Amino acid sequence: QLQLVESGGGLVQPGESLRLSCATSGFSRDYYAIGWFRQAPGKEREGVSCISSSGDSTIYADSVKGRFTTSRDNAKNTVYLQMNSLEPEDTAVYYCAAKFDVFGRCALPGEYDYWGQGTQVTVSS
């Protein structure tokens, strides 16, 4: 069964950085794009970014463009979300998710079938 596990969340001050990791297993990475989503209490889940199976294509939400970067290390079966210049409004539980596509293409938003358990990111002074 396809499995995703997030890690790397924590408490940081505004302007600082965090790198989240999404360890994947149990699937052929050739057919799956990996997206990052976040959800704050009382708010709807929103798409943050996605990366194609090959890593050559990415999509970002307007709210994080220029600050967040997603990448993948296929040798380690791991996808990353580098978050720079963090702001209080970035506070949320962050999830990674997998989306099937015959070419491994990105889509955000899109229909994602497999989800990790989430990792908390808190940005506060």
mmCIF file with all atom_site columns, C-alpha atoms in Angstrom:
data_model
loop_
_atom_site.group_PDB
_atom_site.id
_atom_site.type_symbol
_atom_site.label_atom_id
_atom_site.label_alt_id
_atom_site.label_comp_id
_atom_site.label_asym_id
_atom_site.label_entity_id
_atom_site.label_seq_id
_atom_site.pdbx_PDB_ins_code
_atom_site.Cartn_x
_atom_site.Cartn_y
_atom_site.Cartn_z
_atom_site.occupancy
_atom_site.B_iso_or_equiv
_atom_site.pdbx_formal_charge
_atom_site.auth_seq_id
_atom_site.auth_comp_id
_atom_site.auth_asym_id
_atom_site.auth_atom_id
_atom_site.pdbx_PDB_model_num
ATOM 1   C CA . GLN A 1 1   ? 0.000   0.000  0.000   1.00 0.00 ? 1   GLN A CA 1
ATOM 2   C CA . LEU A 1 2   ? 1.239   3.472  -0.827  1.00 0.00 ? 2   LEU A CA 1
ATOM 3   C CA . GLN A 1 3   ? 2.460   5.244  2.289   1.00 0.00 ? 3   GLN A CA 1
ATOM 4   C CA . LEU A 1 4   ? 3.565   8.805  2.980   1.00 0.00 ? 4   LEU A CA 1
ATOM 5   C CA . VAL A 1 5   ? 5.095   10.109 6.208   1.00 0.00 ? 5   VAL A CA 1
ATOM 6   C CA . GLU A 1 6   ? 5.778   13.791 6.871   1.00 0.00 ? 6   GLU A CA 1
ATOM 7   C CA . SER A 1 7   ? 8.403   15.143 9.229   1.00 0.00 ? 7   SER A CA 1
ATOM 8   C CA . GLY A 1 8   ? 10.279  18.352 9.975   1.00 0.00 ? 8   GLY A CA 1
ATOM 9   C CA . GLY A 1 9   ? 7.596   20.577 11.448  1.00 0.00 ? 9   GLY A CA 1
ATOM 10  C CA . GLY A 1 10  ? 8.154   22.732 14.481  1.00 0.00 ? 10  GLY A CA 1
ATOM 11  C CA . LEU A 1 11  ? 7.950   26.159 16.081  1.00 0.00 ? 11  LEU A CA 1
ATOM 12  C CA . VAL A 1 12  ? 9.804   29.027 14.414  1.00 0.00 ? 12  VAL A CA 1
ATOM 13  C CA . GLN A 1 13  ? 9.776   32.809 14.515  1.00 0.00 ? 13  GLN A CA 1
ATOM 14  C CA . PRO A 1 14  ? 8.634   34.980 11.603  1.00 0.00 ? 14  PRO A CA 1
ATOM 15  C CA . GLY A 1 15  ? 11.291  35.208 8.921   1.00 0.00 ? 15  GLY A CA 1
ATOM 16  C CA . GLU A 1 16  ? 12.870  31.867 9.758   1.00 0.00 ? 16  GLU A CA 1
ATOM 17  C CA . SER A 1 17  ? 12.925  28.692 7.677   1.00 0.00 ? 17  SER A CA 1
ATOM 18  C CA . LEU A 1 18  ? 11.918  25.054 7.904   1.00 0.00 ? 18  LEU A CA 1
ATOM 19  C CA . ARG A 1 19  ? 12.316  22.085 5.611   1.00 0.00 ? 19  ARG A CA 1
ATOM 20  C CA . LEU A 1 20  ? 9.606   19.449 5.594   1.00 0.00 ? 20  LEU A CA 1
ATOM 21  C CA . SER A 1 21  ? 10.203  15.925 4.357   1.00 0.00 ? 21  SER A CA 1
ATOM 22  C CA . CYS A 1 22  ? 7.776   13.415 2.894   1.00 0.00 ? 22  CYS A CA 1
ATOM 23  C CA . ALA A 1 23  ? 9.039   9.847  2.878   1.00 0.00 ? 23  ALA A CA 1
ATOM 24  C CA . THR A 1 24  ? 7.194   7.667  0.375   1.00 0.00 ? 24  THR A CA 1
ATOM 25  C CA . SER A 1 25  ? 6.974   3.917  -0.116  1.00 0.00 ? 25  SER A CA 1
ATOM 26  C CA . GLY A 1 26  ? 4.856   1.200  -1.669  1.00 0.00 ? 26  GLY A CA 1
ATOM 27  C CA . PHE A 1 27  ? 4.281   2.679  -5.116  1.00 0.00 ? 27  PHE A CA 1
ATOM 28  C CA . SER A 1 28  ? 5.874   3.347  -8.462  1.00 0.00 ? 28  SER A CA 1
ATOM 29  C CA . ARG A 1 29  ? 7.054   6.949  -8.349  1.00 0.00 ? 29  ARG A CA 1
ATOM 30  C CA . ASP A 1 30  ? 6.898   7.160  -12.142 1.00 0.00 ? 30  ASP A CA 1
ATOM 31  C CA . TYR A 1 31  ? 3.124   7.553  -11.945 1.00 0.00 ? 31  TYR A CA 1
ATOM 32  C CA . TYR A 1 32  ? 2.671   9.864  -8.973  1.00 0.00 ? 32  TYR A CA 1
ATOM 33  C CA . ALA A 1 33  ? 2.975   13.561 -8.464  1.00 0.00 ? 33  ALA A CA 1
ATOM 34  C CA . ILE A 1 34  ? 3.418   14.668 -4.852  1.00 0.00 ? 34  ILE A CA 1
ATOM 35  C CA . GLY A 1 35  ? 1.559   17.639 -3.457  1.00 0.00 ? 35  GLY A CA 1
ATOM 36  C CA . TRP A 1 36  ? 1.857   19.618 -0.249  1.00 0.00 ? 36  TRP A CA 1
ATOM 37  C CA . PHE A 1 37  ? -1.270  20.877 1.482   1.00 0.00 ? 37  PHE A CA 1
ATOM 38  C CA . ARG A 1 38  ? -1.940  22.721 4.702   1.00 0.00 ? 38  ARG A CA 1
ATOM 39  C CA . GLN A 1 39  ? -4.855  23.213 7.025   1.00 0.00 ? 39  GLN A CA 1
ATOM 40  C CA . ALA A 1 40  ? -5.230  25.659 9.898   1.00 0.00 ? 40  ALA A CA 1
ATOM 41  C CA . PRO A 1 41  ? -7.888  25.291 12.615  1.00 0.00 ? 41  PRO A CA 1
ATOM 42  C CA . GLY A 1 42  ? -11.269 26.434 11.347  1.00 0.00 ? 42  GLY A CA 1
ATOM 43  C CA . LYS A 1 43  ? -10.034 26.842 7.778   1.00 0.00 ? 43  LYS A CA 1
ATOM 44  C CA . GLU A 1 44  ? -10.312 24.738 4.664   1.00 0.00 ? 44  GLU A CA 1
ATOM 45  C CA . ARG A 1 45  ? -7.387  22.707 3.460   1.00 0.00 ? 45  ARG A CA 1
ATOM 46  C CA . GLU A 1 46  ? -5.437  24.488 0.746   1.00 0.00 ? 46  GLU A CA 1
ATOM 47  C CA . GLY A 1 47  ? -2.941  23.334 -1.819  1.00 0.00 ? 47  GLY A CA 1
ATOM 48  C CA . VAL A 1 48  ? 0.578   24.666 -1.315  1.00 0.00 ? 48  VAL A CA 1
ATOM 49  C CA . SER A 1 49  ? 2.637   23.048 -4.044  1.00 0.00 ? 49  SER A CA 1
ATOM 50  C CA . CYS A 1 50  ? 3.118   19.973 -6.147  1.00 0.00 ? 50  CYS A CA 1
ATOM 51  C CA . ILE A 1 51  ? 5.986   18.338 -7.963  1.00 0.00 ? 51  ILE A CA 1
ATOM 52  C CA . SER A 1 52  ? 5.884   15.919 -10.873 1.00 0.00 ? 52  SER A CA 1
ATOM 53  C CA . SER A 1 53  ? 7.246   12.400 -10.632 1.00 0.00 ? 53  SER A CA 1
ATOM 54  C CA . SER A 1 54  ? 10.412  13.385 -12.491 1.00 0.00 ? 54  SER A CA 1
ATOM 55  C CA . GLY A 1 55  ? 10.869  16.601 -10.526 1.00 0.00 ? 55  GLY A CA 1
ATOM 56  C CA . ASP A 1 56  ? 10.994  18.753 -13.654 1.00 0.00 ? 56  ASP A CA 1
ATOM 57  C CA . SER A 1 57  ? 7.665   20.499 -13.111 1.00 0.00 ? 57  SER A CA 1
ATOM 58  C CA . THR A 1 58  ? 6.233   22.295 -10.082 1.00 0.00 ? 58  THR A CA 1
ATOM 59  C CA . ILE A 1 59  ? 3.196   24.372 -9.174  1.00 0.00 ? 59  ILE A CA 1
ATOM 60  C CA . TYR A 1 60  ? 2.899   26.790 -6.253  1.00 0.00 ? 60  TYR A CA 1
ATOM 61  C CA . ALA A 1 61  ? 0.061   28.609 -4.594  1.00 0.00 ? 61  ALA A CA 1
ATOM 62  C CA . ASP A 1 62  ? 0.251   32.382 -5.003  1.00 0.00 ? 62  ASP A CA 1
ATOM 63  C CA . SER A 1 63  ? 0.581   32.779 -1.252  1.00 0.00 ? 63  SER A CA 1
ATOM 64  C CA . VAL A 1 64  ? 3.903   30.912 -1.154  1.00 0.00 ? 64  VAL A CA 1
ATOM 65  C CA . LYS A 1 65  ? 5.511   31.756 -4.494  1.00 0.00 ? 65  LYS A CA 1
ATOM 66  C CA . GLY A 1 66  ? 9.032   33.012 -4.038  1.00 0.00 ? 66  GLY A CA 1
ATOM 67  C CA . ARG A 1 67  ? 9.224   31.684 -0.484  1.00 0.00 ? 67  ARG A CA 1
ATOM 68  C CA . PHE A 1 68  ? 8.587   27.933 -0.722  1.00 0.00 ? 68  PHE A CA 1
ATOM 69  C CA . THR A 1 69  ? 10.357  25.406 -2.927  1.00 0.00 ? 69  THR A CA 1
ATOM 70  C CA . THR A 1 70  ? 9.475   21.759 -3.413  1.00 0.00 ? 70  THR A CA 1
ATOM 71  C CA . SER A 1 71  ? 11.970  19.190 -4.637  1.00 0.00 ? 71  SER A CA 1
ATOM 72  C CA . ARG A 1 72  ? 12.479  15.456 -4.623  1.00 0.00 ? 72  ARG A CA 1
ATOM 73  C CA . ASP A 1 73  ? 15.295  13.007 -4.126  1.00 0.00 ? 73  ASP A CA 1
ATOM 74  C CA . ASN A 1 74  ? 14.178  9.848  -5.885  1.00 0.00 ? 74  ASN A CA 1
ATOM 75  C CA . ALA A 1 75  ? 17.156  7.888  -4.607  1.00 0.00 ? 75  ALA A CA 1
ATOM 76  C CA . LYS A 1 76  ? 15.779  8.430  -1.104  1.00 0.00 ? 76  LYS A CA 1
ATOM 77  C CA . ASN A 1 77  ? 12.101  8.247  -2.106  1.00 0.00 ? 77  ASN A CA 1
ATOM 78  C CA . THR A 1 78  ? 11.666  11.593 -0.398  1.00 0.00 ? 78  THR A CA 1
ATOM 79  C CA . VAL A 1 79  ? 9.975   14.859 -1.354  1.00 0.00 ? 79  VAL A CA 1
ATOM 80  C CA . TYR A 1 80  ? 10.875  18.124 0.363   1.00 0.00 ? 80  TYR A CA 1
ATOM 81  C CA . LEU A 1 81  ? 9.219   21.438 1.004   1.00 0.00 ? 81  LEU A CA 1
ATOM 82  C CA . GLN A 1 82  ? 11.712  24.184 1.797   1.00 0.00 ? 82  GLN A CA 1
ATOM 83  C CA . MET A 1 83  ? 9.890   27.026 3.513   1.00 0.00 ? 83  MET A CA 1
ATOM 84  C CA . ASN A 1 84  ? 11.692  30.362 3.782   1.00 0.00 ? 84  ASN A CA 1
ATOM 85  C CA . SER A 1 85  ? 10.575  33.728 5.134   1.00 0.00 ? 85  SER A CA 1
ATOM 86  C CA . LEU A 1 86  ? 7.858   32.075 7.161   1.00 0.00 ? 86  LEU A CA 1
ATOM 87  C CA . GLU A 1 87  ? 4.955   34.208 8.315   1.00 0.00 ? 87  GLU A CA 1
ATOM 88  C CA . PRO A 1 88  ? 2.327   33.677 11.031  1.00 0.00 ? 88  PRO A CA 1
ATOM 89  C CA . GLU A 1 89  ? -0.274  32.951 8.355   1.00 0.00 ? 89  GLU A CA 1
ATOM 90  C CA . ASP A 1 90  ? 1.786   29.917 7.333   1.00 0.00 ? 90  ASP A CA 1
ATOM 91  C CA . THR A 1 91  ? 0.871   28.252 10.635  1.00 0.00 ? 91  THR A CA 1
ATOM 92  C CA . ALA A 1 92  ? -0.961  25.013 9.870   1.00 0.00 ? 92  ALA A CA 1
ATOM 93  C CA . VAL A 1 93  ? -0.722  21.261 9.768   1.00 0.00 ? 93  VAL A CA 1
ATOM 94  C CA . TYR A 1 94  ? 1.133   20.373 6.587   1.00 0.00 ? 94  TYR A CA 1
ATOM 95  C CA . TYR A 1 95  ? 0.340   17.213 4.647   1.00 0.00 ? 95  TYR A CA 1
ATOM 96  C CA . CYS A 1 96  ? 1.934   15.544 1.686   1.00 0.00 ? 96  CYS A CA 1
ATOM 97  C CA . ALA A 1 97  ? -0.201  13.558 -0.723  1.00 0.00 ? 97  ALA A CA 1
ATOM 98  C CA . ALA A 1 98  ? 0.171   11.479 -3.876  1.00 0.00 ? 98  ALA A CA 1
ATOM 99  C CA . LYS A 1 99  ? -1.811  11.862 -7.086  1.00 0.00 ? 99  LYS A CA 1
ATOM 100 C CA . PHE A 1 100 ? -1.851  9.235  -9.797  1.00 0.00 ? 100 PHE A CA 1
ATOM 101 C CA . ASP A 1 101 ? -1.129  10.369 -13.325 1.00 0.00 ? 101 ASP A CA 1
ATOM 102 C CA . VAL A 1 102 ? 0.021   8.244  -16.252 1.00 0.00 ? 102 VAL A CA 1
ATOM 103 C CA . PHE A 1 103 ? 2.807   10.759 -16.875 1.00 0.00 ? 103 PHE A CA 1
ATOM 104 C CA . GLY A 1 104 ? 3.339   11.750 -13.259 1.00 0.00 ? 104 GLY A CA 1
ATOM 105 C CA . ARG A 1 105 ? 2.149   15.297 -13.963 1.00 0.00 ? 105 ARG A CA 1
ATOM 106 C CA . CYS A 1 106 ? 1.459   17.978 -11.373 1.00 0.00 ? 106 CYS A CA 1
ATOM 107 C CA . ALA A 1 107 ? -1.992  19.267 -10.547 1.00 0.00 ? 107 ALA A CA 1
ATOM 108 C CA . LEU A 1 108 ? -2.913  21.827 -7.873  1.00 0.00 ? 108 LEU A CA 1
ATOM 109 C CA . PRO A 1 109 ? -5.587  21.646 -6.839  1.00 0.00 ? 109 PRO A CA 1
ATOM 110 C CA . GLY A 1 110 ? -6.323  18.134 -7.885  1.00 0.00 ? 110 GLY A CA 1
ATOM 111 C CA . GLU A 1 111 ? -7.660  14.815 -6.747  1.00 0.00 ? 111 GLU A CA 1
ATOM 112 C CA . TYR A 1 112 ? -5.178  13.180 -4.379  1.00 0.00 ? 112 TYR A CA 1
ATOM 113 C CA . ASP A 1 113 ? -5.834  9.670  -3.131  1.00 0.00 ? 113 ASP A CA 1
ATOM 114 C CA . TYR A 1 114 ? -3.042  9.016  -0.621  1.00 0.00 ? 114 TYR A CA 1
ATOM 115 C CA . TRP A 1 115 ? -2.204  11.216 2.339   1.00 0.00 ? 115 TRP A CA 1
ATOM 116 C CA . GLY A 1 116 ? 0.324   11.401 5.128   1.00 0.00 ? 116 GLY A CA 1
ATOM 117 C CA . GLN A 1 117 ? -0.553  12.030 8.762   1.00 0.00 ? 117 GLN A CA 1
ATOM 118 C CA . GLY A 1 118 ? 0.560   15.655 8.802   1.00 0.00 ? 118 GLY A CA 1
ATOM 119 C CA . THR A 1 119 ? 3.196   17.670 10.646  1.00 0.00 ? 119 THR A CA 1
ATOM 120 C CA . GLN A 1 120 ? 2.573   20.856 12.624  1.00 0.00 ? 120 GLN A CA 1
ATOM 121 C CA . VAL A 1 121 ? 4.218   24.116 11.600  1.00 0.00 ? 121 VAL A CA 1
ATOM 122 C CA . THR A 1 122 ? 3.809   27.055 13.952  1.00 0.00 ? 122 THR A CA 1
ATOM 123 C CA . VAL A 1 123 ? 5.176   30.511 13.138  1.00 0.00 ? 123 VAL A CA 1
ATOM 124 C CA . SER A 1 124 ? 4.988   32.856 16.099  1.00 0.00 ? 124 SER A CA 1
ATOM 125 C CA . SER A 1 125 ? 7.035   35.468 17.915  1.00 0.00 ? 125 SER A CA 1
#
